[in-house]
Tab-separated table of C-alpha atoms in Angstrom:
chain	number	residue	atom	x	y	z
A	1	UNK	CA	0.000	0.000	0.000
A	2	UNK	CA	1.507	3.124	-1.447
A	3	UNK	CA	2.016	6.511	1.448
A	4	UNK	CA	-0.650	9.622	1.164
A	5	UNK	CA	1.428	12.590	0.316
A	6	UNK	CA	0.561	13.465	4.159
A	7	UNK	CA	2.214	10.675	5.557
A	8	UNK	CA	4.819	10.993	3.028
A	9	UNK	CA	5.485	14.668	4.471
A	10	UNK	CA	4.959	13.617	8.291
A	11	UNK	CA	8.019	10.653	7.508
A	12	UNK	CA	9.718	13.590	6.087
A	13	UNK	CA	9.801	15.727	8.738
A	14	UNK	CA	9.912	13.488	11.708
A	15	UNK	CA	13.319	12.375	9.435
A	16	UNK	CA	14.644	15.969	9.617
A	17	UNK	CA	13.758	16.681	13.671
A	18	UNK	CA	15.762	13.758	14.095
A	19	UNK	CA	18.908	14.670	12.095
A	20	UNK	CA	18.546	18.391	13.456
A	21	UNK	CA	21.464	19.232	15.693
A	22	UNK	CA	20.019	21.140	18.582
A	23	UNK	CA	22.011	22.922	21.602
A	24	UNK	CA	19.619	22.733	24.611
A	25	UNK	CA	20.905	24.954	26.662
A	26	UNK	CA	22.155	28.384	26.156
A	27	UNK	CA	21.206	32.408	26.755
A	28	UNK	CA	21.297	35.815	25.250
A	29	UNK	CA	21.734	38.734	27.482
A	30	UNK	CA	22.116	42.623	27.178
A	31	UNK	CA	24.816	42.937	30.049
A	32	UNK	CA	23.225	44.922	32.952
A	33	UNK	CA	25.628	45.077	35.991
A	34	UNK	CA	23.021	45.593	38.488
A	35	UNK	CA	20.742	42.841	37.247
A	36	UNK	CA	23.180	40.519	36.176
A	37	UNK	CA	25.277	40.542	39.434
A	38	UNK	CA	25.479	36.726	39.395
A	39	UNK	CA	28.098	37.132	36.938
A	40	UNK	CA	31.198	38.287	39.072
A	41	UNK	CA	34.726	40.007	38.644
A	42	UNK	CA	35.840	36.626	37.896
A	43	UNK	CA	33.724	35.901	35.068
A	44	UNK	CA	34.807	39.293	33.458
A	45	UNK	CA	35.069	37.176	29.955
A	46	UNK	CA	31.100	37.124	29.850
A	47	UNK	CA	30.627	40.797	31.479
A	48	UNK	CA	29.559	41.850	28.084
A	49	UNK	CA	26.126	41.849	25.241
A	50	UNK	CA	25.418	38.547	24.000
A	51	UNK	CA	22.924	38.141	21.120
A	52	UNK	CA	21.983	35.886	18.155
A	53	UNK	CA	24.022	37.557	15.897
A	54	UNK	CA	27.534	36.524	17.968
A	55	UNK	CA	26.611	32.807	18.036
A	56	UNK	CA	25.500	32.504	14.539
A	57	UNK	CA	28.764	31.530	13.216
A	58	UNK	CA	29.777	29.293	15.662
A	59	UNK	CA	26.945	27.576	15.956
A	60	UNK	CA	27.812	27.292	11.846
A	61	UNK	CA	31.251	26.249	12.206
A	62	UNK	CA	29.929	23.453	14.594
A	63	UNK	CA	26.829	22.070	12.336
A	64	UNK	CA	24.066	22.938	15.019
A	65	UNK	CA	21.159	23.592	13.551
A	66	UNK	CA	19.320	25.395	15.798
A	67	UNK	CA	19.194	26.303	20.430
A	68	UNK	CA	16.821	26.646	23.253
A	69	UNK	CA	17.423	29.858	24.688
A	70	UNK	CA	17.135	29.804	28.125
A	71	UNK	CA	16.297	33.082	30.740
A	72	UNK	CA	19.081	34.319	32.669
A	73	UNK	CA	16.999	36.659	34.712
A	74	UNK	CA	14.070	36.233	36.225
A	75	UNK	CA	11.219	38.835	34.828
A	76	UNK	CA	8.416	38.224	32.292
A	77	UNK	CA	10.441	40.890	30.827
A	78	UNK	CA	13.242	38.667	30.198
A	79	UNK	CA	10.505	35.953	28.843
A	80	UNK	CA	9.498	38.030	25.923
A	81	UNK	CA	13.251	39.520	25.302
A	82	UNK	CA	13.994	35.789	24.183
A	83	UNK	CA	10.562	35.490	22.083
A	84	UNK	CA	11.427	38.739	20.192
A	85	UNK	CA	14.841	37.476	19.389
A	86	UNK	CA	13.523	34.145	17.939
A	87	UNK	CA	11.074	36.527	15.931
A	88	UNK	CA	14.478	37.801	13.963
A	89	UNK	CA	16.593	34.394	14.392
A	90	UNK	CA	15.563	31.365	13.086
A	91	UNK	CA	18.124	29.907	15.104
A	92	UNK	CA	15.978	29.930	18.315
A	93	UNK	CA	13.909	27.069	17.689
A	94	UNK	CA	12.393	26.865	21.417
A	95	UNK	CA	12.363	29.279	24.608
A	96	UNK	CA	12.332	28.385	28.423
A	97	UNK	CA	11.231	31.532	30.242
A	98	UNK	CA	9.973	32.592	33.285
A	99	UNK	CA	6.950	33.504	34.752
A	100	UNK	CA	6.541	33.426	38.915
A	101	UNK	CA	4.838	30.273	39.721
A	102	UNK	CA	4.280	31.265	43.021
A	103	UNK	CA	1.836	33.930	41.970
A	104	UNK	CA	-1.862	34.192	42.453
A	105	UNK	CA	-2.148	34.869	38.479
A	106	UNK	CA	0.035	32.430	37.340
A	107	UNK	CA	-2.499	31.039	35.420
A	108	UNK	CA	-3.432	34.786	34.012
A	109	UNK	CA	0.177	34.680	32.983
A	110	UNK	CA	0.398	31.903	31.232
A	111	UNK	CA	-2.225	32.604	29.274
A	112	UNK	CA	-0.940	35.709	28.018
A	113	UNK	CA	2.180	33.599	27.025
A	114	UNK	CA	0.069	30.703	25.310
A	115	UNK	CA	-0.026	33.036	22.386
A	116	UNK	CA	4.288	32.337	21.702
A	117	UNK	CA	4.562	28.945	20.281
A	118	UNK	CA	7.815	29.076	20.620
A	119	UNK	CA	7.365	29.235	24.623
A	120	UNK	CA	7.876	25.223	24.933
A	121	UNK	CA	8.731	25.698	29.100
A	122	UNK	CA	9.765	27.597	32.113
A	123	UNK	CA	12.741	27.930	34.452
A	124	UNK	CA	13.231	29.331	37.837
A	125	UNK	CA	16.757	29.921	39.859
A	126	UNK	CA	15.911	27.157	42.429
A	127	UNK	CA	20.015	27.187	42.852
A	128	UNK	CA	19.534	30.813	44.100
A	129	UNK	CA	16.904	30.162	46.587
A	130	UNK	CA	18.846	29.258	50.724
A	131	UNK	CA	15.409	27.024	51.160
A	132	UNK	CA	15.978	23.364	50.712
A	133	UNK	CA	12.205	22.799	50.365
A	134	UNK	CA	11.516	25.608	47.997
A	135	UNK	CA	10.640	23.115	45.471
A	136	UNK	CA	7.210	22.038	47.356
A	137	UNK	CA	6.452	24.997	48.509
A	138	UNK	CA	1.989	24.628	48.075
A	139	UNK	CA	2.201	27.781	45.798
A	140	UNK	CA	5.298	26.363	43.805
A	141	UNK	CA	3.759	23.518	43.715
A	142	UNK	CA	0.081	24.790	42.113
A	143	UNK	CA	2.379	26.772	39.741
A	144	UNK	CA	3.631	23.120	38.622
A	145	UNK	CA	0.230	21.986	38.065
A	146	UNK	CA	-0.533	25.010	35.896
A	147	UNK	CA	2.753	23.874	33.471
A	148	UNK	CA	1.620	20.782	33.383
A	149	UNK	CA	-2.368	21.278	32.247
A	150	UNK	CA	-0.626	23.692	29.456
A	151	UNK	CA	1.921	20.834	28.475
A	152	UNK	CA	4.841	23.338	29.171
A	153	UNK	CA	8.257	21.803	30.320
A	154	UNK	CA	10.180	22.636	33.022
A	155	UNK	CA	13.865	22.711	33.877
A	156	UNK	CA	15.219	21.412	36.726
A	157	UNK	CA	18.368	23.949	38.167
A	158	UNK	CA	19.710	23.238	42.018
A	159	UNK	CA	22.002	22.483	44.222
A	160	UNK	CA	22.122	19.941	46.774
A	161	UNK	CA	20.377	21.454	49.372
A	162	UNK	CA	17.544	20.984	46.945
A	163	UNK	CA	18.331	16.473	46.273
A	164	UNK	CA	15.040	16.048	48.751
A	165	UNK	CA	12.429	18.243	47.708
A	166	UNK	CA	13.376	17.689	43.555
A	167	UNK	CA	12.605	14.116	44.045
A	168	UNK	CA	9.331	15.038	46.188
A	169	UNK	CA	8.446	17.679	43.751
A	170	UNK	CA	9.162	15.047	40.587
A	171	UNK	CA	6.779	12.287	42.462
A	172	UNK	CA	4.272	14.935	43.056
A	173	UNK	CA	3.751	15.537	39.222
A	174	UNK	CA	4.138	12.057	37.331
A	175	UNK	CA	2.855	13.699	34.334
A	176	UNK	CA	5.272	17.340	34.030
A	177	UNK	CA	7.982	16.814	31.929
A	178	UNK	CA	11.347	17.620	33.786
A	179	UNK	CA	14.766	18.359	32.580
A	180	UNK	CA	17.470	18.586	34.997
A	181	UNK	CA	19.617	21.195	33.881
A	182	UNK	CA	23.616	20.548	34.041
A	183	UNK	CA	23.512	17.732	35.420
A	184	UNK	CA	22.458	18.804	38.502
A	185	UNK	CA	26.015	20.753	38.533
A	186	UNK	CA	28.359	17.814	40.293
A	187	UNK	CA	31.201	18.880	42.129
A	188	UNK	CA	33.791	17.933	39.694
A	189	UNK	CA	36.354	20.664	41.119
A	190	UNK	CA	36.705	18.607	44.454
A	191	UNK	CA	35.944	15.438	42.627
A	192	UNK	CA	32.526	15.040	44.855
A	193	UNK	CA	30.821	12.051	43.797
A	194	UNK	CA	28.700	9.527	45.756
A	195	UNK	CA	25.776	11.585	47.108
A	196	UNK	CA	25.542	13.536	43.677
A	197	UNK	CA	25.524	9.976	41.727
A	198	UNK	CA	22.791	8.469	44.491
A	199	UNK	CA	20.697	11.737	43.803
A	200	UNK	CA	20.861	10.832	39.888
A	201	UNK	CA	19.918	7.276	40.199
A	202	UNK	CA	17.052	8.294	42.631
A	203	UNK	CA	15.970	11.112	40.165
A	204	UNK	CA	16.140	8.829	37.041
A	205	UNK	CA	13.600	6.199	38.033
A	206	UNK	CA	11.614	8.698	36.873
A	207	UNK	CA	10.467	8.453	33.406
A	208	UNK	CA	9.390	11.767	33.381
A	209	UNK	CA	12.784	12.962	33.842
A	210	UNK	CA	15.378	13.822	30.812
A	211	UNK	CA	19.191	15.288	31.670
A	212	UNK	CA	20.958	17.693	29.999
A	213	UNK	CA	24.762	17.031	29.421
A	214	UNK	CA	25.728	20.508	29.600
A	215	UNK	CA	27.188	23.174	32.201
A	216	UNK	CA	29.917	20.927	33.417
A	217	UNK	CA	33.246	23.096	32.459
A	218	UNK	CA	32.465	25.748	35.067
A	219	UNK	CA	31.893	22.828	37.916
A	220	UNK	CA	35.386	22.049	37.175
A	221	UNK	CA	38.771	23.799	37.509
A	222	UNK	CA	38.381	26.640	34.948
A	223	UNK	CA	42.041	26.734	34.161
A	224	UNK	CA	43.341	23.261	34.558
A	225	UNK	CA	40.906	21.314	33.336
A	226	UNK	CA	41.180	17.408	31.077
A	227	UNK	CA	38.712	15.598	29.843
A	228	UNK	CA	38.708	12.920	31.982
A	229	UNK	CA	37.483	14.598	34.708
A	230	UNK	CA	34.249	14.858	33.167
A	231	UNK	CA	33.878	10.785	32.097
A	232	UNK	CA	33.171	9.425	35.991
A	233	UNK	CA	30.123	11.752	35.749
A	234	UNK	CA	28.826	11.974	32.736
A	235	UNK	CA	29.233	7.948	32.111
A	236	UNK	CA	27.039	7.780	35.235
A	237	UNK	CA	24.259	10.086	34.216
A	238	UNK	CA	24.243	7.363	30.713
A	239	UNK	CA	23.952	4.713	32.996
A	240	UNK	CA	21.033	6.243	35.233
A	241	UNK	CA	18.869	8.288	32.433
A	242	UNK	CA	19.480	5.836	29.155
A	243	UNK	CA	20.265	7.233	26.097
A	244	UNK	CA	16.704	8.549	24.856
A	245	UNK	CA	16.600	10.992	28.178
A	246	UNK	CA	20.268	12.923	27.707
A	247	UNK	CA	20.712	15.780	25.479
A	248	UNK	CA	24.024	18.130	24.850
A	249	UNK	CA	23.537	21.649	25.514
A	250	UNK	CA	26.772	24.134	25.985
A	251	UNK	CA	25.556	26.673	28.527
A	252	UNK	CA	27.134	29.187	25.930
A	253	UNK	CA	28.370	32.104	26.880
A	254	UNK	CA	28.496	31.301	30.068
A	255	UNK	CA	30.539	28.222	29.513
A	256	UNK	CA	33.308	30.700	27.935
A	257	UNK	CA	34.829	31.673	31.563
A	258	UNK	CA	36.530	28.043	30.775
A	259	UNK	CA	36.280	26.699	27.648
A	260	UNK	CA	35.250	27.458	24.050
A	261	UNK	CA	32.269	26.399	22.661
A	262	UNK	CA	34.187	23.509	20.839
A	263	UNK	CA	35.750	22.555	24.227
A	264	UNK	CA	32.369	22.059	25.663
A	265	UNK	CA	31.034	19.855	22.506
A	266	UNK	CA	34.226	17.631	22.875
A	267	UNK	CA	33.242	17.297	26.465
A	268	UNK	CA	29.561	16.053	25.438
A	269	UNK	CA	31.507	13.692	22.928
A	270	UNK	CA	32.992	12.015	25.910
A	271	UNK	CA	29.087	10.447	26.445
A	272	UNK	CA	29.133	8.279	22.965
A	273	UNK	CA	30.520	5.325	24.432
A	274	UNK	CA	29.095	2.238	22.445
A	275	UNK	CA	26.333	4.652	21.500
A	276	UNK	CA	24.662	3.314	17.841
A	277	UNK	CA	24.365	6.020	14.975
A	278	UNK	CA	20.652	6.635	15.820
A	279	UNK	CA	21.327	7.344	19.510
A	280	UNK	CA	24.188	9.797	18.630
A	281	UNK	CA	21.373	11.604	16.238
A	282	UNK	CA	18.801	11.744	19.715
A	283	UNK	CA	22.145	12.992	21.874
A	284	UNK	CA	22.720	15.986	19.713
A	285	UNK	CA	19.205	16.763	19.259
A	286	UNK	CA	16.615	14.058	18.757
A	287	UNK	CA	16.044	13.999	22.138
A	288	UNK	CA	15.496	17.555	22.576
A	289	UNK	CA	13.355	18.156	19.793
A	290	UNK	CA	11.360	15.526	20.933
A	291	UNK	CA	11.114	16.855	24.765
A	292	UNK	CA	11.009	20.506	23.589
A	293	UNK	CA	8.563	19.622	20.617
A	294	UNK	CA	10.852	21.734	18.500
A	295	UNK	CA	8.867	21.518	15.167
């Protein structure tokens, strides 16, 4: 039985999502010193404007096809920022934002941002916040629920104060896609490993859960840094998540206080161990398409 020209066009296109190479993780900032205090003295390499237009050729140079911009600052002003810029750069092929879950109009919010399809989830600084439990906080919590009837993702960024309440906030909401951004940022520096490796197997029994391979230069030493420091971890987070829940993201620009952005992919490289063709295609963006809905 011959294809419709429909399903001829669907095979088509599910065939290009999965060959598109897709950086999950990265940001675009116009440097403000008061807002953007996070970045210190030194960090001075990424005290400075960074847009579309000084990632295009590198993301060229590196055959990526396309990035999720993520927010940097938390505002709904920083939310639309990102959805202007993917108005003028087809690069941006998805947006995590922000919006304030804990709010009383969260839901008024979200509505306004319905209207962006490009809005595929939301982000908050949970690595920012001194409370351990601010995860399950009951309004953080409703603000969860409101992601989840939208079918909005969101990404997972802490610390270890925060181990406890992810995985009570993850078993809370079976059916919210999570990402856990950076690996939940081990401790490679001091070479930290057993209660950041029992967090990821704990974390992982949750289908609902993907990874993101990214962010790990800047956990390390910035200056003296070899690949093999990264393996022990990133080998692990294979071995918890499988390889249809990882995806490679840079953390671009602020990965460049330590490495270039070529640095960081040969990092990510370090994950293909025994990995088939077709899994190498869902590490460098299958995946993410596919948890994003990138389209």
């Amino acid at each position: 039985m011959l294809l419709n020209w429909e399903q001829i066009i669907w095979a088509n296109h599910a065939r290009r999502l999965l060959l598109m190479r897709i950086d999950s993780h990265q940001h675009f900032w116009i440097f403000n010193a008061v807002r953007d205090a996070w970045i210190t003295d030194d960090m001075e390499t990424i005290r400075q404007n960074f847009l579309p237009i000084d990632l295009a050729s590198v993301l060229k140079s590196n055959r990526i096809d396309g990035t999720i911009a993520v927010q940097a600052s938390q505002s709904h002003e920083e939310t639309q920022f990102l959805v202007d810029l993917s108005t003028m750069y087809a690069m941006i092929k998805g947006v995590v934002g922000w919006v304030d879950l804990q709010s009383e109009d969260v839901e008024q919010h979200l509505a306004h941002f319905s209207q962006y399809s490009v809005i595929k989830g939301f982000r908050h600084v949970i690595e920012a916040e001194e409370d351990p439990d601010f995860l399950i906080r009951p309004a953080f919590l409703r603000g969860i629920k409101a992601l989840t009837a939208r079918q909005y993702t969101y990404d997972l960024l802490i610390r270890p104060r925060h181990y406890g309440s992810t995985l009570a906030c993850v078993e809370q909401n079976p059916e919210q896609r999570f990402v856990l951004d950076h690996m939940a940022k081990p401790a490679i520096r001091t070479r930290e490993f057993d209660e950041w490796a029992a967090f990821i197997e704990k974390l992982a029994a949750f289908p609902n859960v993907f990874c993101k391979v990214s962010g790990l230069v800047t956990e390390a030493d910035w200056k003296n840094w070899t690949l093999d420091d990264f393996k022990p971890y990133i080998q692990h987070v294979v071995a918890s998540f499988g390889k249809q829940r990882i995806m490679f993201g840079t953390d671009w620009p602020v990965c460049l206080v330590a490495a270039t952005y070529e640095d960081v992919m040969q990092i990510a490289d370090t994950a293909l161990i025994d990995f088939s063709a077709e899994e190498q295609l869902a590490f460098w963006g299958g995946n993410a398409a596919r948890f994003y809905g990138v389209k």
